[in-house]
């Protein structure tokens, strides 16, 4: 049976970065991916993901975020390609609202470079934005986006260059611990053994850790690209990324996120959790509908009327949503050499660069230099 130091299941955002970190440390790595590298069936496609710095989700994320930024720069340097684009980010919501006030409090506490803008100031500086009189904006000049598929490609190439055995279209079908204290993995093409296993399988996590079934659910999202009426307002360098919560033209409450024109034709928008469709990752529809478009367009029409032109693309994508919205990064209690890595819940990509390092530590018995207690598995038992 072929033997490795670490087997990684899933070569997406987290798995590709982990494969690189382990291979660079001289470990024998087998990294197996169910689909192609990259692909559009998981959580990481659609060109890019926002990186915002003020993190209202909790102080545990902050040191990870700081390290993630420098790790993205390192990946760029090693891979010879820009991955992190600093566009500035805007968090906008009704004064007193949870999203924006939480982000402002976190920016102050963390001493993150930021400005608070009135609606008028926001629209003067960034005329693509159209926001309500009662809104407040947090502008972070150092925020931006990470090129998501390009990052996976960069990390996969770096891993291979450092000797990792990276393979596509070879899903793990099962795993078990061996009496010698290792892990044995089955795939349709073979059987492999290693000292440890990293399960970075994204939205498929519960197939391999059934105990998480009530705590981590695949959730369908759809991203949309629109042809702007005034493209000059939405260019990279002119239009910051961001997110806005508030009342939409159709009378509902919504939360939209947006990116400048980059990577794919048009301006990219998404409505967070617009349909609340949960299910198994294999069953959730990857076909976008008119209804998906209507949900996103309501947000575009409300906050970005100059971008509300013809549709240029709709791409469904999966979150792995945990019951408390926090990541899962832990060893399995009954198999400590199996590491679960699902930093998701719709906000994990920005951390992939540092997660590679954290997971490489966990897989080789090194204690990561971060407080990871928020991400432990036993919090679900307590709940
Ligand atoms: C629409 C959308 C918008 C988002 N916006 C943001 C954002 O703005 N900022 C941000 O930071 N985050 C954002 N996120 C979240 C972020 O994209 C995810 O947290 C991140 O992509 C998850 O990475 P992952 O490695 O866990 O999953 P993936 O990249 O999906 O990787 C998991 C991989 O495992 C593979 N796999 C599954 N089963 C097996 C198996 N049995 N054997 C081998 N391989 C297997 C899958 O095919 C997949 O390639 C967003 C997510 C979505 C869907």
mmCIF file with all atom_site columns, N, CA, C and O in Angstrom, residues 137-161:
data_model
loop_
_atom_site.group_PDB
_atom_site.id
_atom_site.type_symbol
_atom_site.label_atom_id
_atom_site.label_alt_id
_atom_site.label_comp_id
_atom_site.label_asym_id
_atom_site.label_entity_id
_atom_site.label_seq_id
_atom_site.pdbx_PDB_ins_code
_atom_site.Cartn_x
_atom_site.Cartn_y
_atom_site.Cartn_z
_atom_site.occupancy
_atom_site.B_iso_or_equiv
_atom_site.pdbx_formal_charge
_atom_site.auth_seq_id
_atom_site.auth_comp_id
_atom_site.auth_asym_id
_atom_site.auth_atom_id
_atom_site.pdbx_PDB_model_num
ATOM 1   N N  . UNK A 1 137 ? -21.588 54.170 6.533  1.00 0.00 ? 137 UNK A N  1
ATOM 2   C CA . UNK A 1 137 ? -20.614 53.347 5.797  1.00 0.00 ? 137 UNK A CA 1
ATOM 3   C C  . UNK A 1 137 ? -19.301 53.274 6.562  1.00 0.00 ? 137 UNK A C  1
ATOM 4   O O  . UNK A 1 137 ? -18.789 54.286 7.033  1.00 0.00 ? 137 UNK A O  1
ATOM 5   N N  . UNK A 1 138 ? -18.765 52.070 6.628  1.00 0.00 ? 138 UNK A N  1
ATOM 6   C CA . UNK A 1 138 ? -17.403 51.876 7.128  1.00 0.00 ? 138 UNK A CA 1
ATOM 7   C C  . UNK A 1 138 ? -16.539 51.618 5.909  1.00 0.00 ? 138 UNK A C  1
ATOM 8   O O  . UNK A 1 138 ? -16.755 50.638 5.184  1.00 0.00 ? 138 UNK A O  1
ATOM 9   N N  . UNK A 1 139 ? -15.571 52.482 5.669  1.00 0.00 ? 139 UNK A N  1
ATOM 10  C CA . UNK A 1 139 ? -14.656 52.299 4.537  1.00 0.00 ? 139 UNK A CA 1
ATOM 11  C C  . UNK A 1 139 ? -13.299 51.853 5.066  1.00 0.00 ? 139 UNK A C  1
ATOM 12  O O  . UNK A 1 139 ? -12.730 52.505 5.934  1.00 0.00 ? 139 UNK A O  1
ATOM 13  N N  . UNK A 1 140 ? -12.809 50.726 4.554  1.00 0.00 ? 140 UNK A N  1
ATOM 14  C CA . UNK A 1 140 ? -11.478 50.220 4.942  1.00 0.00 ? 140 UNK A CA 1
ATOM 15  C C  . UNK A 1 140 ? -10.600 50.220 3.696  1.00 0.00 ? 140 UNK A C  1
ATOM 16  O O  . UNK A 1 140 ? -10.775 49.361 2.821  1.00 0.00 ? 140 UNK A O  1
ATOM 17  N N  . UNK A 1 141 ? -9.688  51.176 3.597  1.00 0.00 ? 141 UNK A N  1
ATOM 18  C CA . UNK A 1 141 ? -8.887  51.268 2.368  1.00 0.00 ? 141 UNK A CA 1
ATOM 19  C C  . UNK A 1 141 ? -8.036  50.041 2.103  1.00 0.00 ? 141 UNK A C  1
ATOM 20  O O  . UNK A 1 141 ? -7.660  49.787 0.957  1.00 0.00 ? 141 UNK A O  1
ATOM 21  N N  . UNK A 1 142 ? -7.735  49.225 3.137  1.00 0.00 ? 142 UNK A N  1
ATOM 22  C CA . UNK A 1 142 ? -6.850  48.076 2.936  1.00 0.00 ? 142 UNK A CA 1
ATOM 23  C C  . UNK A 1 142 ? -7.575  46.775 2.586  1.00 0.00 ? 142 UNK A C  1
ATOM 24  O O  . UNK A 1 142 ? -6.941  45.742 2.378  1.00 0.00 ? 142 UNK A O  1
ATOM 25  N N  . UNK A 1 143 ? -8.910  46.810 2.540  1.00 0.00 ? 143 UNK A N  1
ATOM 26  C CA . UNK A 1 143 ? -9.661  45.603 2.156  1.00 0.00 ? 143 UNK A CA 1
ATOM 27  C C  . UNK A 1 143 ? -9.621  45.400 0.651  1.00 0.00 ? 143 UNK A C  1
ATOM 28  O O  . UNK A 1 143 ? -9.126  46.239 -0.104 1.00 0.00 ? 143 UNK A O  1
ATOM 29  N N  . UNK A 1 144 ? -10.162 44.287 0.214  1.00 0.00 ? 144 UNK A N  1
ATOM 30  C CA . UNK A 1 144 ? -10.176 44.030 -1.229 1.00 0.00 ? 144 UNK A CA 1
ATOM 31  C C  . UNK A 1 144 ? -10.697 42.646 -1.524 1.00 0.00 ? 144 UNK A C  1
ATOM 32  O O  . UNK A 1 144 ? -11.601 42.162 -0.853 1.00 0.00 ? 144 UNK A O  1
ATOM 33  N N  . UNK A 1 145 ? -10.110 42.007 -2.534 1.00 0.00 ? 145 UNK A N  1
ATOM 34  C CA . UNK A 1 145 ? -10.521 40.639 -2.835 1.00 0.00 ? 145 UNK A CA 1
ATOM 35  C C  . UNK A 1 145 ? -9.319  39.765 -3.159 1.00 0.00 ? 145 UNK A C  1
ATOM 36  O O  . UNK A 1 145 ? -8.244  40.257 -3.496 1.00 0.00 ? 145 UNK A O  1
ATOM 37  N N  . UNK A 1 146 ? -9.558  38.450 -3.019 1.00 0.00 ? 146 UNK A N  1
ATOM 38  C CA . UNK A 1 146 ? -8.554  37.454 -3.393 1.00 0.00 ? 146 UNK A CA 1
ATOM 39  C C  . UNK A 1 146 ? -9.080  36.733 -4.632 1.00 0.00 ? 146 UNK A C  1
ATOM 40  O O  . UNK A 1 146 ? -10.267 36.391 -4.704 1.00 0.00 ? 146 UNK A O  1
ATOM 41  N N  . UNK A 1 147 ? -8.206  36.520 -5.604 1.00 0.00 ? 147 UNK A N  1
ATOM 42  C CA . UNK A 1 147 ? -8.575  35.782 -6.822 1.00 0.00 ? 147 UNK A CA 1
ATOM 43  C C  . UNK A 1 147 ? -8.682  34.308 -6.439 1.00 0.00 ? 147 UNK A C  1
ATOM 44  O O  . UNK A 1 147 ? -7.679  33.679 -6.105 1.00 0.00 ? 147 UNK A O  1
ATOM 45  N N  . UNK A 1 148 ? -9.908  33.765 -6.463 1.00 0.00 ? 148 UNK A N  1
ATOM 46  C CA . UNK A 1 148 ? -10.105 32.467 -5.806 1.00 0.00 ? 148 UNK A CA 1
ATOM 47  C C  . UNK A 1 148 ? -9.588  31.284 -6.627 1.00 0.00 ? 148 UNK A C  1
ATOM 48  O O  . UNK A 1 148 ? -8.750  30.515 -6.139 1.00 0.00 ? 148 UNK A O  1
ATOM 49  N N  . UNK A 1 149 ? -10.060 31.099 -7.860 1.00 0.00 ? 149 UNK A N  1
ATOM 50  C CA . UNK A 1 149 ? -9.528  29.957 -8.632 1.00 0.00 ? 149 UNK A CA 1
ATOM 51  C C  . UNK A 1 149 ? -8.025  30.108 -8.859 1.00 0.00 ? 149 UNK A C  1
ATOM 52  O O  . UNK A 1 149 ? -7.278  29.137 -8.807 1.00 0.00 ? 149 UNK A O  1
ATOM 53  N N  . UNK A 1 150 ? -7.581  31.354 -9.098 1.00 0.00 ? 150 UNK A N  1
ATOM 54  C CA . UNK A 1 150 ? -6.147  31.560 -9.351 1.00 0.00 ? 150 UNK A CA 1
ATOM 55  C C  . UNK A 1 150 ? -5.323  31.156 -8.115 1.00 0.00 ? 150 UNK A C  1
ATOM 56  O O  . UNK A 1 150 ? -4.206  30.688 -8.234 1.00 0.00 ? 150 UNK A O  1
ATOM 57  N N  . UNK A 1 151 ? -5.890  31.369 -6.926 1.00 0.00 ? 151 UNK A N  1
ATOM 58  C CA . UNK A 1 151 ? -5.177  30.975 -5.702 1.00 0.00 ? 151 UNK A CA 1
ATOM 59  C C  . UNK A 1 151 ? -5.041  29.463 -5.626 1.00 0.00 ? 151 UNK A C  1
ATOM 60  O O  . UNK A 1 151 ? -3.979  28.939 -5.259 1.00 0.00 ? 151 UNK A O  1
ATOM 61  N N  . UNK A 1 152 ? -6.129  28.765 -5.951 1.00 0.00 ? 152 UNK A N  1
ATOM 62  C CA . UNK A 1 152 ? -6.079  27.293 -5.908 1.00 0.00 ? 152 UNK A CA 1
ATOM 63  C C  . UNK A 1 152 ? -5.056  26.789 -6.925 1.00 0.00 ? 152 UNK A C  1
ATOM 64  O O  . UNK A 1 152 ? -4.259  25.883 -6.632 1.00 0.00 ? 152 UNK A O  1
ATOM 65  N N  . UNK A 1 153 ? -5.053  27.397 -8.108 1.00 0.00 ? 153 UNK A N  1
ATOM 66  C CA . UNK A 1 153 ? -4.093  26.989 -9.147 1.00 0.00 ? 153 UNK A CA 1
ATOM 67  C C  . UNK A 1 153 ? -2.667  27.253 -8.660 1.00 0.00 ? 153 UNK A C  1
ATOM 68  O O  . UNK A 1 153 ? -1.782  26.392 -8.776 1.00 0.00 ? 153 UNK A O  1
ATOM 69  N N  . UNK A 1 154 ? -2.461  28.427 -8.076 1.00 0.00 ? 154 UNK A N  1
ATOM 70  C CA . UNK A 1 154 ? -1.123  28.775 -7.578 1.00 0.00 ? 154 UNK A CA 1
ATOM 71  C C  . UNK A 1 154 ? -0.658  27.775 -6.524 1.00 0.00 ? 154 UNK A C  1
ATOM 72  O O  . UNK A 1 154 ? 0.460   27.243 -6.597 1.00 0.00 ? 154 UNK A O  1
ATOM 73  N N  . UNK A 1 155 ? -1.524  27.510 -5.537 1.00 0.00 ? 155 UNK A N  1
ATOM 74  C CA . UNK A 1 155 ? -1.118  26.590 -4.466 1.00 0.00 ? 155 UNK A CA 1
ATOM 75  C C  . UNK A 1 155 ? -0.928  25.167 -4.993 1.00 0.00 ? 155 UNK A C  1
ATOM 76  O O  . UNK A 1 155 ? -0.011  24.459 -4.562 1.00 0.00 ? 155 UNK A O  1
ATOM 77  N N  . UNK A 1 156 ? -1.786  24.732 -5.915 1.00 0.00 ? 156 UNK A N  1
ATOM 78  C CA . UNK A 1 156 ? -1.620  23.376 -6.457 1.00 0.00 ? 156 UNK A CA 1
ATOM 79  C C  . UNK A 1 156 ? -0.291  23.285 -7.208 1.00 0.00 ? 156 UNK A C  1
ATOM 80  O O  . UNK A 1 156 ? 0.460   22.308 -7.045 1.00 0.00 ? 156 UNK A O  1
ATOM 81  N N  . UNK A 1 157 ? 0.021   24.303 -8.006 1.00 0.00 ? 157 UNK A N  1
ATOM 82  C CA . UNK A 1 157 ? 1.299   24.287 -8.736 1.00 0.00 ? 157 UNK A CA 1
ATOM 83  C C  . UNK A 1 157 ? 2.489   24.304 -7.781 1.00 0.00 ? 157 UNK A C  1
ATOM 84  O O  . UNK A 1 157 ? 3.472   23.594 -7.995 1.00 0.00 ? 157 UNK A O  1
ATOM 85  N N  . UNK A 1 158 ? 2.398   25.117 -6.733 1.00 0.00 ? 158 UNK A N  1
ATOM 86  C CA . UNK A 1 158 ? 3.502   25.191 -5.765 1.00 0.00 ? 158 UNK A CA 1
ATOM 87  C C  . UNK A 1 158 ? 3.665   23.857 -5.037 1.00 0.00 ? 158 UNK A C  1
ATOM 88  O O  . UNK A 1 158 ? 4.782   23.401 -4.788 1.00 0.00 ? 158 UNK A O  1
ATOM 89  N N  . UNK A 1 159 ? 2.517   23.241 -4.705 1.00 0.00 ? 159 UNK A N  1
ATOM 90  C CA . UNK A 1 159 ? 2.582   21.942 -4.009 1.00 0.00 ? 159 UNK A CA 1
ATOM 91  C C  . UNK A 1 159 ? 3.275   20.915 -4.903 1.00 0.00 ? 159 UNK A C  1
ATOM 92  O O  . UNK A 1 159 ? 4.163   20.177 -4.454 1.00 0.00 ? 159 UNK A O  1
ATOM 93  N N  . UNK A 1 160 ? 2.880   20.888 -6.161 1.00 0.00 ? 160 UNK A N  1
ATOM 94  C CA . UNK A 1 160 ? 3.472   19.918 -7.098 1.00 0.00 ? 160 UNK A CA 1
ATOM 95  C C  . UNK A 1 160 ? 4.969   20.199 -7.260 1.00 0.00 ? 160 UNK A C  1
ATOM 96  O O  . UNK A 1 160 ? 5.797   19.284 -7.241 1.00 0.00 ? 160 UNK A O  1
ATOM 97  N N  . UNK A 1 161 ? 5.307   21.484 -7.363 1.00 0.00 ? 161 UNK A N  1
ATOM 98  C CA . UNK A 1 161 ? 6.723   21.848 -7.528 1.00 0.00 ? 161 UNK A CA 1
ATOM 99  C C  . UNK A 1 161 ? 7.557   21.402 -6.326 1.00 0.00 ? 161 UNK A C  1
ATOM 100 O O  . UNK A 1 161 ? 8.745   21.134 -6.463 1.00 0.00 ? 161 UNK A O  1
#
